[in-house]
Structure formats: C-alpha cells, structure tokens
Coordinates of C-alpha atoms in Angstrom, one line a residue:
Chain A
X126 CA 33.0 -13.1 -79.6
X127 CA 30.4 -15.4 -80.7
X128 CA 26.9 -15.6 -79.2
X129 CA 24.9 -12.3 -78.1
X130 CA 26.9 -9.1 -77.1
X131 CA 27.5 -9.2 -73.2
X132 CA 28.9 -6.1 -73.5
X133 CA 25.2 -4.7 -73.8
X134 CA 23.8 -4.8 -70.4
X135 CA 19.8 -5.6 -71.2
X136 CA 21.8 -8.6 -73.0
X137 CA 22.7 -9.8 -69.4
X138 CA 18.9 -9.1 -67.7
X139 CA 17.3 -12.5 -68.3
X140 CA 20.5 -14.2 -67.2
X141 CA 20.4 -12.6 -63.5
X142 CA 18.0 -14.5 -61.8
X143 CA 18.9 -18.0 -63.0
X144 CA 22.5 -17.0 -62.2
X145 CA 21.7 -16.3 -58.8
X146 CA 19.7 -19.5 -58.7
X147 CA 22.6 -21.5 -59.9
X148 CA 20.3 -22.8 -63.0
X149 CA 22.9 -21.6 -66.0
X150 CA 24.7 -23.9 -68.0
X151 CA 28.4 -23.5 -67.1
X152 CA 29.2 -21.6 -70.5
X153 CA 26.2 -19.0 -69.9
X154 CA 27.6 -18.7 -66.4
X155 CA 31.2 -18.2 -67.5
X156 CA 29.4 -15.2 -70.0
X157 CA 28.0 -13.2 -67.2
X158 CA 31.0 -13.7 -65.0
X159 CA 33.2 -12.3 -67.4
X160 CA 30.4 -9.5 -68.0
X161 CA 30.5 -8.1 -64.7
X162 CA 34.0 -8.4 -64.5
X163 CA 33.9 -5.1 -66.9
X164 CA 30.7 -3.9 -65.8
X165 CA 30.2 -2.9 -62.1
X166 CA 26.8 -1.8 -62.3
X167 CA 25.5 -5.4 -63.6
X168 CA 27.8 -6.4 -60.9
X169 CA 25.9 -4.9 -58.2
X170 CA 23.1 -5.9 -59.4
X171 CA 23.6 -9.4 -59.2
X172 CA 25.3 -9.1 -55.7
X173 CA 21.6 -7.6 -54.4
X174 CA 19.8 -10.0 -55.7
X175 CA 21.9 -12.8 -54.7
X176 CA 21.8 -11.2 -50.9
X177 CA 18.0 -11.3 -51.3
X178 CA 18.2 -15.0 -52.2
X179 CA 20.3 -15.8 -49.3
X180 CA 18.9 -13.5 -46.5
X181 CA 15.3 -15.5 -47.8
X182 CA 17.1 -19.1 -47.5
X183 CA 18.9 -18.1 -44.6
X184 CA 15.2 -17.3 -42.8
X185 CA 13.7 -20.0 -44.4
X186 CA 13.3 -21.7 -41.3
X187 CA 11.7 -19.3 -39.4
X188 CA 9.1 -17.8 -42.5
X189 CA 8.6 -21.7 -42.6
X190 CA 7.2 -22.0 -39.7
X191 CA 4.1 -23.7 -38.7
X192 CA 1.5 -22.2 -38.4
X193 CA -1.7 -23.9 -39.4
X194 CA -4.5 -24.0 -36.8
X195 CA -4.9 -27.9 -35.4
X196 CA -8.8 -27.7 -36.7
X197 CA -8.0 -27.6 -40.2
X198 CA -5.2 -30.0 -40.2
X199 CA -8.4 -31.9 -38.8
X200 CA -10.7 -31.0 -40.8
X201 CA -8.1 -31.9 -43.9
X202 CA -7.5 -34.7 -42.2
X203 CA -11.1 -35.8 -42.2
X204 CA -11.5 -35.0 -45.9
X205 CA -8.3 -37.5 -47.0
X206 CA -10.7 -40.7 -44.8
X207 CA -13.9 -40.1 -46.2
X208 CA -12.8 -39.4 -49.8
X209 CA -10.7 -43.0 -48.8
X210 CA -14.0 -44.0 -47.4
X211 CA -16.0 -42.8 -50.5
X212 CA -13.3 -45.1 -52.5
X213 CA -13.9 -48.1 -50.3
X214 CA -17.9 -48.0 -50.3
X215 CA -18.7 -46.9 -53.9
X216 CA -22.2 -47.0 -53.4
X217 CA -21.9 -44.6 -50.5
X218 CA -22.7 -40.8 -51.6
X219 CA -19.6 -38.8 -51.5
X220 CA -21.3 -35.9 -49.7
X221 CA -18.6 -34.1 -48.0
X222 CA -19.2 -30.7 -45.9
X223 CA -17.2 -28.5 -44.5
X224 CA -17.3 -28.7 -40.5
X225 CA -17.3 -25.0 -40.1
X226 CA -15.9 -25.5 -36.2
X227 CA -13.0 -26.8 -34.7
X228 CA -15.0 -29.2 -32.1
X229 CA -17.4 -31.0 -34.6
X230 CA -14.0 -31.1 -37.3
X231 CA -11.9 -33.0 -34.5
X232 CA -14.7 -35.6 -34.1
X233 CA -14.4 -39.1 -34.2
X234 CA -14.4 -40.8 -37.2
X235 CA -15.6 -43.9 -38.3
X236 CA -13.1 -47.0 -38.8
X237 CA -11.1 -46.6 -41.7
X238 CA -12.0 -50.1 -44.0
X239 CA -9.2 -52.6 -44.0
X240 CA -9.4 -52.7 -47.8
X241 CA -7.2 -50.2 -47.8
X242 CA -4.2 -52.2 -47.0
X243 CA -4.9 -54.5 -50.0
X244 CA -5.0 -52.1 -52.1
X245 CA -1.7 -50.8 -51.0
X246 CA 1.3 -52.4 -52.7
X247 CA 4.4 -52.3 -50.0
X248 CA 7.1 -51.2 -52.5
X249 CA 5.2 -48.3 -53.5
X250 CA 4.5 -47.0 -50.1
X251 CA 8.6 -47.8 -49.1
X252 CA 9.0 -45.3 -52.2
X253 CA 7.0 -43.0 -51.3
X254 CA 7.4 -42.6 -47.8
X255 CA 10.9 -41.3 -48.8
X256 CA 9.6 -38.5 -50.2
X257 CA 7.5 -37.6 -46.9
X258 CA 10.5 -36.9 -45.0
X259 CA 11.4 -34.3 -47.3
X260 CA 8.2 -32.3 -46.6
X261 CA 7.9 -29.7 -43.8
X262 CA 5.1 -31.3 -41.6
X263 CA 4.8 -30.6 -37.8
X264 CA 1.9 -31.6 -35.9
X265 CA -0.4 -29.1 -34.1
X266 CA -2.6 -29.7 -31.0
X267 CA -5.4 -31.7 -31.2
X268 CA -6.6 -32.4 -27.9
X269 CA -10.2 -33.2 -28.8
X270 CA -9.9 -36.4 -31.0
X271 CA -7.7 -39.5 -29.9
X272 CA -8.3 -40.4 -33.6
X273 CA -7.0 -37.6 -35.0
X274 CA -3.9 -37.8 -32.9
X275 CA -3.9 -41.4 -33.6
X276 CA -3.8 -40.4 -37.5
X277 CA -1.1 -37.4 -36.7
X278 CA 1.4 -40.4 -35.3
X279 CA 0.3 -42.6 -38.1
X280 CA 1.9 -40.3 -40.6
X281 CA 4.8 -39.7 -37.9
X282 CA 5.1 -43.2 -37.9
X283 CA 5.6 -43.4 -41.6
X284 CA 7.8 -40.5 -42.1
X285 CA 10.3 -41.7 -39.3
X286 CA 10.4 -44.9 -40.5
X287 CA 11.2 -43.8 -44.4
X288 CA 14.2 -41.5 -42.9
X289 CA 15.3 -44.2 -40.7
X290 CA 14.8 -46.5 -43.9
X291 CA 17.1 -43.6 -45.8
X292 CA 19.4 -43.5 -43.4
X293 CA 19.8 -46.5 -42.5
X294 CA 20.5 -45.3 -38.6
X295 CA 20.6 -48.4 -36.0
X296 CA 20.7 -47.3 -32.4
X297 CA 21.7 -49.5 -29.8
X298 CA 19.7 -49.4 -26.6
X299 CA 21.9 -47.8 -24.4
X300 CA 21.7 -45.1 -26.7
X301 CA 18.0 -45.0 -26.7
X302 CA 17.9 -45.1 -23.2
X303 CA 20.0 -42.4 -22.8
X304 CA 18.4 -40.2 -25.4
X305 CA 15.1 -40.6 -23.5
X306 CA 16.5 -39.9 -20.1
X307 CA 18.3 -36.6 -21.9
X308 CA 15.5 -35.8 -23.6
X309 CA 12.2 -36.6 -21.7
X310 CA 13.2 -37.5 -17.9
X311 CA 12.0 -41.0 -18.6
X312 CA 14.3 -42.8 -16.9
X313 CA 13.4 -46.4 -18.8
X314 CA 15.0 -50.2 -19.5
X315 CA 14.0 -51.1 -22.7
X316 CA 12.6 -54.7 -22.2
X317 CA 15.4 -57.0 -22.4
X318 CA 13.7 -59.4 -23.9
X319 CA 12.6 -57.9 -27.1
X320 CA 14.6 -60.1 -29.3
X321 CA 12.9 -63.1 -28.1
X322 CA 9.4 -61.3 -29.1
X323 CA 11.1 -61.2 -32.6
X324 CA 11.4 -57.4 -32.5
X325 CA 14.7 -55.2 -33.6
X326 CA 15.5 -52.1 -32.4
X327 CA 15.6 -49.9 -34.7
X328 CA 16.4 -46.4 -32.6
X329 CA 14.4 -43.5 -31.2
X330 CA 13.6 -40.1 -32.1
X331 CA 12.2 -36.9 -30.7
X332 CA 9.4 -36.5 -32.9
X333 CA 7.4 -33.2 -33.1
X334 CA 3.5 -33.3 -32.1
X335 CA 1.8 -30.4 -30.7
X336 CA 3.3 -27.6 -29.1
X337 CA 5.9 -30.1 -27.5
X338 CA 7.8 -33.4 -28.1
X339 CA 7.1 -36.7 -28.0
X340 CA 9.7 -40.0 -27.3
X341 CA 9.0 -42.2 -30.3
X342 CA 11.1 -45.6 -29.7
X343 CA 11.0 -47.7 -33.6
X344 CA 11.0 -51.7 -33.5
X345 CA 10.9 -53.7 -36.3
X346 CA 9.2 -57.5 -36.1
X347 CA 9.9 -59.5 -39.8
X348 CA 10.4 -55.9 -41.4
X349 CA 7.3 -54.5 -40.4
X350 CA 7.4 -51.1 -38.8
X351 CA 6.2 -50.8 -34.8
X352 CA 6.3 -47.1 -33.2
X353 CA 5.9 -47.2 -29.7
X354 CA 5.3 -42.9 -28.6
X355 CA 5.3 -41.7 -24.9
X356 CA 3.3 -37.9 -25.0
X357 CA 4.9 -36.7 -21.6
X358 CA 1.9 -34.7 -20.1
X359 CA -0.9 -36.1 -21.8
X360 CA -3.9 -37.8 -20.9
X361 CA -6.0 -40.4 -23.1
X362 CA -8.1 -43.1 -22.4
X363 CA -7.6 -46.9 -23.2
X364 CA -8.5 -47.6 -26.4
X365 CA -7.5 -49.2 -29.7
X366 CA -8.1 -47.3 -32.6
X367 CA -7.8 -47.8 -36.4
X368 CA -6.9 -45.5 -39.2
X369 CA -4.9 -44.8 -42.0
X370 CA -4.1 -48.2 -42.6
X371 CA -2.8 -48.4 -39.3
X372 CA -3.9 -49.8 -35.1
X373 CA -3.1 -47.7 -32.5
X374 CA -3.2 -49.0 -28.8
X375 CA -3.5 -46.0 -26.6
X376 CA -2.8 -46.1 -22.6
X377 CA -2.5 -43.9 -19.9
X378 CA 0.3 -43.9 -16.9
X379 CA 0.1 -41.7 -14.7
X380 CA 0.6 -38.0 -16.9
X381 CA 2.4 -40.0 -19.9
X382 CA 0.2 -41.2 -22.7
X383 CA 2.0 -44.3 -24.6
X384 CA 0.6 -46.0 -27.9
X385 CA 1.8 -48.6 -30.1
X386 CA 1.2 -48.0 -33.3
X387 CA 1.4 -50.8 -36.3
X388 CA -0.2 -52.4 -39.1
X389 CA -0.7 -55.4 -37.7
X390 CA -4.3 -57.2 -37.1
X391 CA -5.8 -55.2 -33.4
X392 CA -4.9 -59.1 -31.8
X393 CA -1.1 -58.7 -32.3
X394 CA -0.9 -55.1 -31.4
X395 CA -2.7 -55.5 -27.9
X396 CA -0.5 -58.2 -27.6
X397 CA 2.3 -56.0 -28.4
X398 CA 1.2 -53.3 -25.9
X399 CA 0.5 -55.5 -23.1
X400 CA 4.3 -56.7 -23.6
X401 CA 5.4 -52.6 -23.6
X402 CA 3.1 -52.5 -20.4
X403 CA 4.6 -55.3 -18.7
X404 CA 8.3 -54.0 -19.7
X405 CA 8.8 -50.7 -19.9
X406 CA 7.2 -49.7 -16.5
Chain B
X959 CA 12.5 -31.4 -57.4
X960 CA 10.9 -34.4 -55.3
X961 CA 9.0 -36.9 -57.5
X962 CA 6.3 -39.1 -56.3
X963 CA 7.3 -42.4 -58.0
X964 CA 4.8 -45.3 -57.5
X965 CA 2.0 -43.2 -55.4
X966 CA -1.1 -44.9 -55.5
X967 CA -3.9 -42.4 -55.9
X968 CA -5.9 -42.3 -52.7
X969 CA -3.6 -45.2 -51.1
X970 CA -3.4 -44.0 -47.4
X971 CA 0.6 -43.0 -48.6
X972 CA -0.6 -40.6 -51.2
X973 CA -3.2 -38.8 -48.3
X974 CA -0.4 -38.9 -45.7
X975 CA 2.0 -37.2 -48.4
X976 CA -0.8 -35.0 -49.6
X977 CA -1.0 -33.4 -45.8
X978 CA 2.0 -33.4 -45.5
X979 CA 2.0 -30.4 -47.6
X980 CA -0.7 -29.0 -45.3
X981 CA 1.4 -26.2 -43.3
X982 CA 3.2 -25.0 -46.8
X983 CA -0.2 -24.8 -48.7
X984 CA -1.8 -22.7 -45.9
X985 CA 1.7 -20.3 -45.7
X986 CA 1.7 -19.7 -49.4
X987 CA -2.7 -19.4 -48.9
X988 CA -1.6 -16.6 -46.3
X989 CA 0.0 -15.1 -48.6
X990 CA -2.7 -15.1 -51.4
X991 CA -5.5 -14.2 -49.2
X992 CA -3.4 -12.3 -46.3
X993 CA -6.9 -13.3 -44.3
X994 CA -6.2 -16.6 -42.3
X995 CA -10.2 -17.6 -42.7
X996 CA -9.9 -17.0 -46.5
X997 CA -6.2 -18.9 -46.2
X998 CA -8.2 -21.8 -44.5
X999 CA -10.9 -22.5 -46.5
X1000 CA -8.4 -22.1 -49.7
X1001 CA -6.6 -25.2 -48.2
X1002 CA -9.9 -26.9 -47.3
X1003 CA -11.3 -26.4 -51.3
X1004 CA -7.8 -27.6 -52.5
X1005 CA -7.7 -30.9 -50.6
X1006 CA -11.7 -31.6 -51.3
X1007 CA -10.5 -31.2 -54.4
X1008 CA -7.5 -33.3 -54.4
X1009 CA -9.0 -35.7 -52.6
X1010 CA -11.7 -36.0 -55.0
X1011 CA -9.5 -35.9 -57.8
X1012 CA -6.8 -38.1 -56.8
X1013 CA -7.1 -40.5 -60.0
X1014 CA -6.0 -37.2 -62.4
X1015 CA -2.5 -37.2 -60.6
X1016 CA 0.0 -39.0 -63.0
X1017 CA 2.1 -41.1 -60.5
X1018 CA 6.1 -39.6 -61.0
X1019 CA 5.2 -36.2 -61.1
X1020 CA 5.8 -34.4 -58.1
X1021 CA 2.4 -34.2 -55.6
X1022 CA 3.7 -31.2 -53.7
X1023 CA 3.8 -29.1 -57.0
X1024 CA 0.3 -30.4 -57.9
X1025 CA -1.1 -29.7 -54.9
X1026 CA 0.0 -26.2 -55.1
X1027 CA -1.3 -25.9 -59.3
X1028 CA -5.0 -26.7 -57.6
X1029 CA -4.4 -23.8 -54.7
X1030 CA -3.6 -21.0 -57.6
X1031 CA -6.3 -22.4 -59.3
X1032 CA -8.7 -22.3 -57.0
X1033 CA -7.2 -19.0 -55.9
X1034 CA -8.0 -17.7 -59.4
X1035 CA -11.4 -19.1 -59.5
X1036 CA -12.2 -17.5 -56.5
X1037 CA -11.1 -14.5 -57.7
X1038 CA -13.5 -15.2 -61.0
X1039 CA -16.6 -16.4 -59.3
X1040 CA -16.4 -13.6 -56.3
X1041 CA -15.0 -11.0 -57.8
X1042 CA -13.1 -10.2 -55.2
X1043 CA -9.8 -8.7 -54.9
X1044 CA -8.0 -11.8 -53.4
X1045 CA -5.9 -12.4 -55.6
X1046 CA -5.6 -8.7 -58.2
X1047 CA -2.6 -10.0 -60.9
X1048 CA -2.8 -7.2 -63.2
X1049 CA 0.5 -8.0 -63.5
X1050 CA 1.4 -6.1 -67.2
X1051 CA 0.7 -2.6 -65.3
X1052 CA 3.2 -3.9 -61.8
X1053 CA 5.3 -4.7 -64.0
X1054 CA 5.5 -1.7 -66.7
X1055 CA 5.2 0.4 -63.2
X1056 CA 7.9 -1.5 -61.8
X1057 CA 10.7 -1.5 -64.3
X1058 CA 14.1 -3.2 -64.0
X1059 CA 15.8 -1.4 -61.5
X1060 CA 18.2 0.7 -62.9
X1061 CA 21.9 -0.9 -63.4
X1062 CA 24.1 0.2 -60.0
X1063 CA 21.6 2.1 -58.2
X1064 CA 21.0 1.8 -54.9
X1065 CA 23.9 -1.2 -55.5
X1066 CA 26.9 0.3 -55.3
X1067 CA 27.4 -2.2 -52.1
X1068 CA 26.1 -5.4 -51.5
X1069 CA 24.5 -4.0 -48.5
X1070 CA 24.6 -8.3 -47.3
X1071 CA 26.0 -7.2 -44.0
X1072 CA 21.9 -5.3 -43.6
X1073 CA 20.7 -8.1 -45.0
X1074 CA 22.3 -10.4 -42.6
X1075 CA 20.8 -8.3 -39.6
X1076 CA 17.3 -8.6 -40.9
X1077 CA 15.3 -10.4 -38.7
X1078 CA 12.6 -13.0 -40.0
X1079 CA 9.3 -10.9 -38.9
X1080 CA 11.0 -7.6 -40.8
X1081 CA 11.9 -10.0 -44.0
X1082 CA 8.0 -11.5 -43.7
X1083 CA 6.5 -7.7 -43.2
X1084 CA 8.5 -7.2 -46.6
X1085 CA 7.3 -9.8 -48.8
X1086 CA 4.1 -9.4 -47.7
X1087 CA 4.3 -5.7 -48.7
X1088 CA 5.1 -6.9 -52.3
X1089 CA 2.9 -6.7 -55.1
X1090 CA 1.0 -9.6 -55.6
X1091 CA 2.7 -11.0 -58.6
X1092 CA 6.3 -10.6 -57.2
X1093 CA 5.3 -12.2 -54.0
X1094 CA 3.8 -14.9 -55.4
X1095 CA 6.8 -15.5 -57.4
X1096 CA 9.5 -14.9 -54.8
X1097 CA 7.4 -16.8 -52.0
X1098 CA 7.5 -20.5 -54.5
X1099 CA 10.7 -20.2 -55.5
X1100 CA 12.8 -18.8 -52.4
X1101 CA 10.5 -19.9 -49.6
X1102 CA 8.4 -23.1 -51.2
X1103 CA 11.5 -23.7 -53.7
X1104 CA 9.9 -25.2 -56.6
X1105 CA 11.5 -24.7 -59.9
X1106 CA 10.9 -22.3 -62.7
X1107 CA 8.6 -24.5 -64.6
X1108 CA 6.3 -25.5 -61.7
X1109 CA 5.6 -22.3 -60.9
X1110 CA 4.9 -21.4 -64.5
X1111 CA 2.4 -24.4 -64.5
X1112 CA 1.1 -22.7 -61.2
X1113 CA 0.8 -19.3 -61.9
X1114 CA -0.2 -20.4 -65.6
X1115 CA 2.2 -17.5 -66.8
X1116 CA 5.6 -18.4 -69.1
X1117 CA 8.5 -19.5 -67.7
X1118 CA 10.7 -16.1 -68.8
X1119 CA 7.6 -14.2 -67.1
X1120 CA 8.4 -16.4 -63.6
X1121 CA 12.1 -15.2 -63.8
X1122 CA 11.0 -11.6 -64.6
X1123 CA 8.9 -11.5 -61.5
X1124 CA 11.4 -13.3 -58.8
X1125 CA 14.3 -10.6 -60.7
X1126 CA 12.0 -7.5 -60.0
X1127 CA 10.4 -8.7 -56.4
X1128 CA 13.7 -9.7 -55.2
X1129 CA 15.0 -6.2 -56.0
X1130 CA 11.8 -4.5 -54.7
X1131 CA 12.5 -6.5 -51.2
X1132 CA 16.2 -5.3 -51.4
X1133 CA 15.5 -1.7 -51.7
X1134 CA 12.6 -2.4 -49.5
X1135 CA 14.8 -3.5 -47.0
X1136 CA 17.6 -0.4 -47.6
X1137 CA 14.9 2.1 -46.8
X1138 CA 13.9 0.4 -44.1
X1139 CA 17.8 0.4 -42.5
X1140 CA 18.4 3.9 -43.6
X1141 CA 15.2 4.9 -41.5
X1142 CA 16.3 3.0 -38.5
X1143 CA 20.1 4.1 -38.8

C-alpha cells in the first residue's frame, strides 16, 4: 500500500485529533478508518477522544455562559468611545485610565462626535454586522448609566437587525402582538397607522439585557433600521442620548422603560417617540 | 472561521464587534489567570490595546481571533514583566510527563454513556484541573472553536504542537472524568 504504514500505530497519532475534528482530507480519513478497523486499541482511542469532543460541544452552552461582571463590560465599553473619541479629536491627548470601580466606570460619558457616521460607509457596516450575530454576547446589568444601557441596545440594535437582515424574517403584527402578550404581558396594538409614518414592520424579538428580557419591536423607515425596546421593570428618566453612532429616546411608563433607538438626527427620533407614545399606550 | 470583511478600524461596527467578544475573552482570561481580578484587567489591557491599535487589524481577517492573539500576548507579557506564575507553559516537561496515552488503556469502551451524564460544573472543574498548556489548547478549540492555525498564531507554538496538546488534554479530561465516575460509582 502506498503512503506511510497504517499498520504502525505511532503512524496513526498525528491523524487522531484532526479526525475527530473532521479536518482530514477524505483519503487520510478513509486511511485511519480502515486502520482501526484492524486495530482496536487505536480504535478506542479515537472513540475517547471523540466522546471528549462531543461531551465539550454538547456543554458548550452552559461553559459558555456569561459571566462577565457589568463594570467591565462598562469599563470596556468606555475604552471603545474614547479611543473613537481620541480618533475624532486628534489633538486631544489619548490619556486613558483604568476606572478601578464599578460606579465611576458606569459614568456618563460625553457625546459621542457625529463624525463618526461619516466616516462609516453603510455596506461595510451591513457586512459586518453579520458577523456580530455570530458572536456570543449577552448584556449584563448596568443600572447605573442610562448611557451605557443606551450603548448595550445600540449593539442589540445592530445585531438583531443583521440576523433579521440574514434571515430575512418578516413578522406580521398579529404575530408581534401576540409574541409580546406571550412573552412580556404587554398586552399592546401596534399603531395602526405606521405605514402612513413610512415605517415597515419588520418583526420583534426577545432580546437578552441584564438578568432578564427585554421586547424589542424592529421598524424600518426608507431602509433605515428603528428599534423600539420595552425593559419590563425598569425605571429611567426622560432623556435623549447619543452614542455609538446612534439616538436613543428613553421614557418611563409606569414600571416599563421604552426607548427608540435610531440613527436618525435627535429631531426625527423625538418625533418618532412621541408617535410610539401617542400609539402604543 | 468568521471573517470580518470590510471592518472599518475604529468605525463604531468594528468596537460593537470587538465587545462583542467581551464575555469569550474574559472566559478564556479565567482560564489563564483562574483569578477573576487578574481575568478582568487581562480584558481591560487587551481592548486598551485594541482599541489603540485598531489601524494594525488587516480588514478580512477574522477580529475575534485577533482579539484573542493580543489576550495570549498580553498573557505572556504579563507573565515576562511580573514574573508571575499566571500563565507557567513549560510545556516540553507536561508534555514529556504526559505521554500519549497508551493505545487501549483505559479505552476498551467508549465510556460516552459517563460522558453523557457529566454535568457542565464537573466538565468545567476538569478542564480547569488541566495543565496549562492542554487547557489552553482544548478550551480555543472545543469551547472558543477557532481553528488549528489561529490558535497556533495565539499560543505562538506550531500547528502539529496545537494538535498534540488538544490530543493529550482531551485524553487527560477523559481519564479525568473515568476516575472521577469510578469514585462516585
């Protein structure tokens, strides 16, 4: 038989792992079949580390876990704006400390510039945005900083929108209705007249924030992305805030926190959450 | 493996993709350090650093895997500047300690029906129990599943070296896991 002797077992030692990884060619493969076929030792050898492999993927999940305090995905969090920051305003000294507590990391932060969306071409971010969904990311607590939660649902916002965009899903509004009701108790019309404000639904989703879930209900208006978020047991004050690129209009009613969330100028998405206001009572 | 076609270094898409790496970077930190204040500031140095250095990514290569090249590096430079014992990959005397287990021992069954019943916190106690080099190994490619040749560029070790380490720490958690049953049984 040509090639090395498969009859030798140390011949068959480098091929284990990748054959248990399913990373051999199909003719290397077929060699170490037919190898353990005659060779029961090399068979069980393979057959333990292949039930390694899949006890490992099979708890992936749970060894996957999150489990990141919510003061350093602030404080990480903090880092990405000012380096942006540091980019947008040259002349500024890129002095960056580490906040060595949880309450001074979760601090406000100052506007993020709106250069940023110059600089950003849209195909690139469609592109890239795909990839986002493919990373494990769940959002922890961070009950000191509107902003940072602000910037936690801007990247929400993103990611749901690049799955939706692989997707391709399209709920209709009975279904998001219904899914809310299931889901959250929120017993809510979407506003009827949405169309004739130009937006399309696009469907909802239970997205992950905190120690809970959140209702996220996805519009589009001319293909740009709107994220409107209900945080059932949450209270914020009124405010419009700005980062990552993105406006956030943050409200209160009774214990639900909404926000509308867009890259739109602040004007149109006020004027966008006045409409939610007004509608989705 | 994902590639990050078209990211725009330090565009607000390449910082939202870059955290969203966050909770996998601080996992395999944990791992490194096994001290959740050293994991921390580990994922703290990497983004400063990534942050910093954002212009040094090549757009199309994949950001997750480069993210996790500047944690081993700064995990090794740690180790150089403290000389501390974060990170201890004398990995020539594991392994020559730690030979290929011997063919059919301890394998004359598959034992997957044990290995079914494991439960995730007796799996984590195990890996964690590994030698640094084989849980480093096993942890990026069966947990953080990044191909041989990122994890070479990682762990700045060959590729055949990678294999060699997920082979042997793979088989240390199985027999791991054996005595484990057999003392519970």
């Amino acid at each position: 038989m040509p090639g090395p002797s498969m009859s030798d077992c140390a011949a068959i030692d480098p091929l284990v792992t990748p054959y248990v990884d399913d990373q051999l060619p199909e003719d290397a493969r077929a060699q170490i079949e037919r190898h353990m076929r005659a060779c029961p030792p090399c068979r069980a050898r393979v057959t333990a580390e292949r039930a390694v492999h899949d006890l490992i993927r099979a708890r992936r999940g749970a060894l996957s876990a999150p489990c990141a305090p919510a003061a350093l995905h602030s404080r990480c969090l903090q880092h990405a704006e000012r380096a942006a920051n540091a980019v947008d305003q040259p002349a500024r000294p890129s002095v960056i400390a580490f906040p060595d507590v949880a309450s001074r990391a979760a601090q406000a932060q100052p506007p993020v510039p709106v250069s940023w969306r110059r600089r950003l071409a849209p195909l690139a971010l469609a592109a890239t945005l795909v990839l986002v969904v493919g990373a494990a990311f769940l959002y922890q607590l961070t009950v000191s900083s509107t902003h940072v939660m602000a910037a936690e649902l801007a990247i929400d916002h993103m990611k749901c929108f690049a799955l939706n965009g692989a997707l391709h899903t399209h709920d209709e509004a009975s279904a998001v209705e219904s899914s809310l009701l299931t889901g959250f108790g929120w017993k809510v019309r979407l506003p009827a007249g949405a169309r004739q404000e130009g937006l399309e639904l696009v469907g909802s989703r239970p997205c992950l924030y905190g120690e809970g879930k959140i209702a996220h209900i996805m519009y589009r208006r001319s293909g740009e992305p709107i994220s409107i978020y209900m945080l059932p047991d949450t209270a914020r004050t009124q405010e419009v805030v700005q980062v990552l690129g993105h406006r956030a209009a943050i409200w209160c009613d009774g214990k639900r926190t909404f926000v509308v969330l867009a890259r739109q100028p602040q004007r149109e998405v006020e004027r966008i959450a006045s409409w939610v206001q007004a509608s989705m009572k | 493996m994902a590639r990050s076609q078209g990211l725009l270094q330090g565009s607000p898409a390449f910082e939202a993709e870059a955290l969203a790496s966050l909770e996998s970077l601080y996992r395999t930190a944990l791992r490194l350090t096994r001290v959740p204040a050293d994991a921390e500031d580990l994922v703290q140095e990497t983004y400063l650093k990534a942050f910093r250095a954002a212009d040094s990514f090549k757009p199309g290569t994949n950001l997750r895997a480069w993210l996790f090249t500047i944690l081993h590096n700064t995990a090794r430079n740690r180790i150089r500047d403290r000389a501390r014992d974060m990170v201890s990959v004398d990995s020539d005397a594991v392994e020559r300690l730690t030979e290929a287990p011997p063919p059919g021992r301890a394998t004359e069954t598959p034992e997957s029906l044990l290995l079914r019943d494991t439960l995730a916190p007796d799996l984590q106690a195990a890996i964690d129990a590994l030698p640094e080099a084989f849980r480093q190994a096993v942890w990026l490619r069966d947990v953080e599943e990044f191909s041989y040749a990122e994890i070479a560029d990682m762990l700045s070790i060959p590729i055949g070296t990678v294999m060699s380490r997920i082979s042997r720490g793979r088989h240390l958690l199985f027999e791991q896991l054996n005595h484990a049953r057999s003392l519970n049984v």
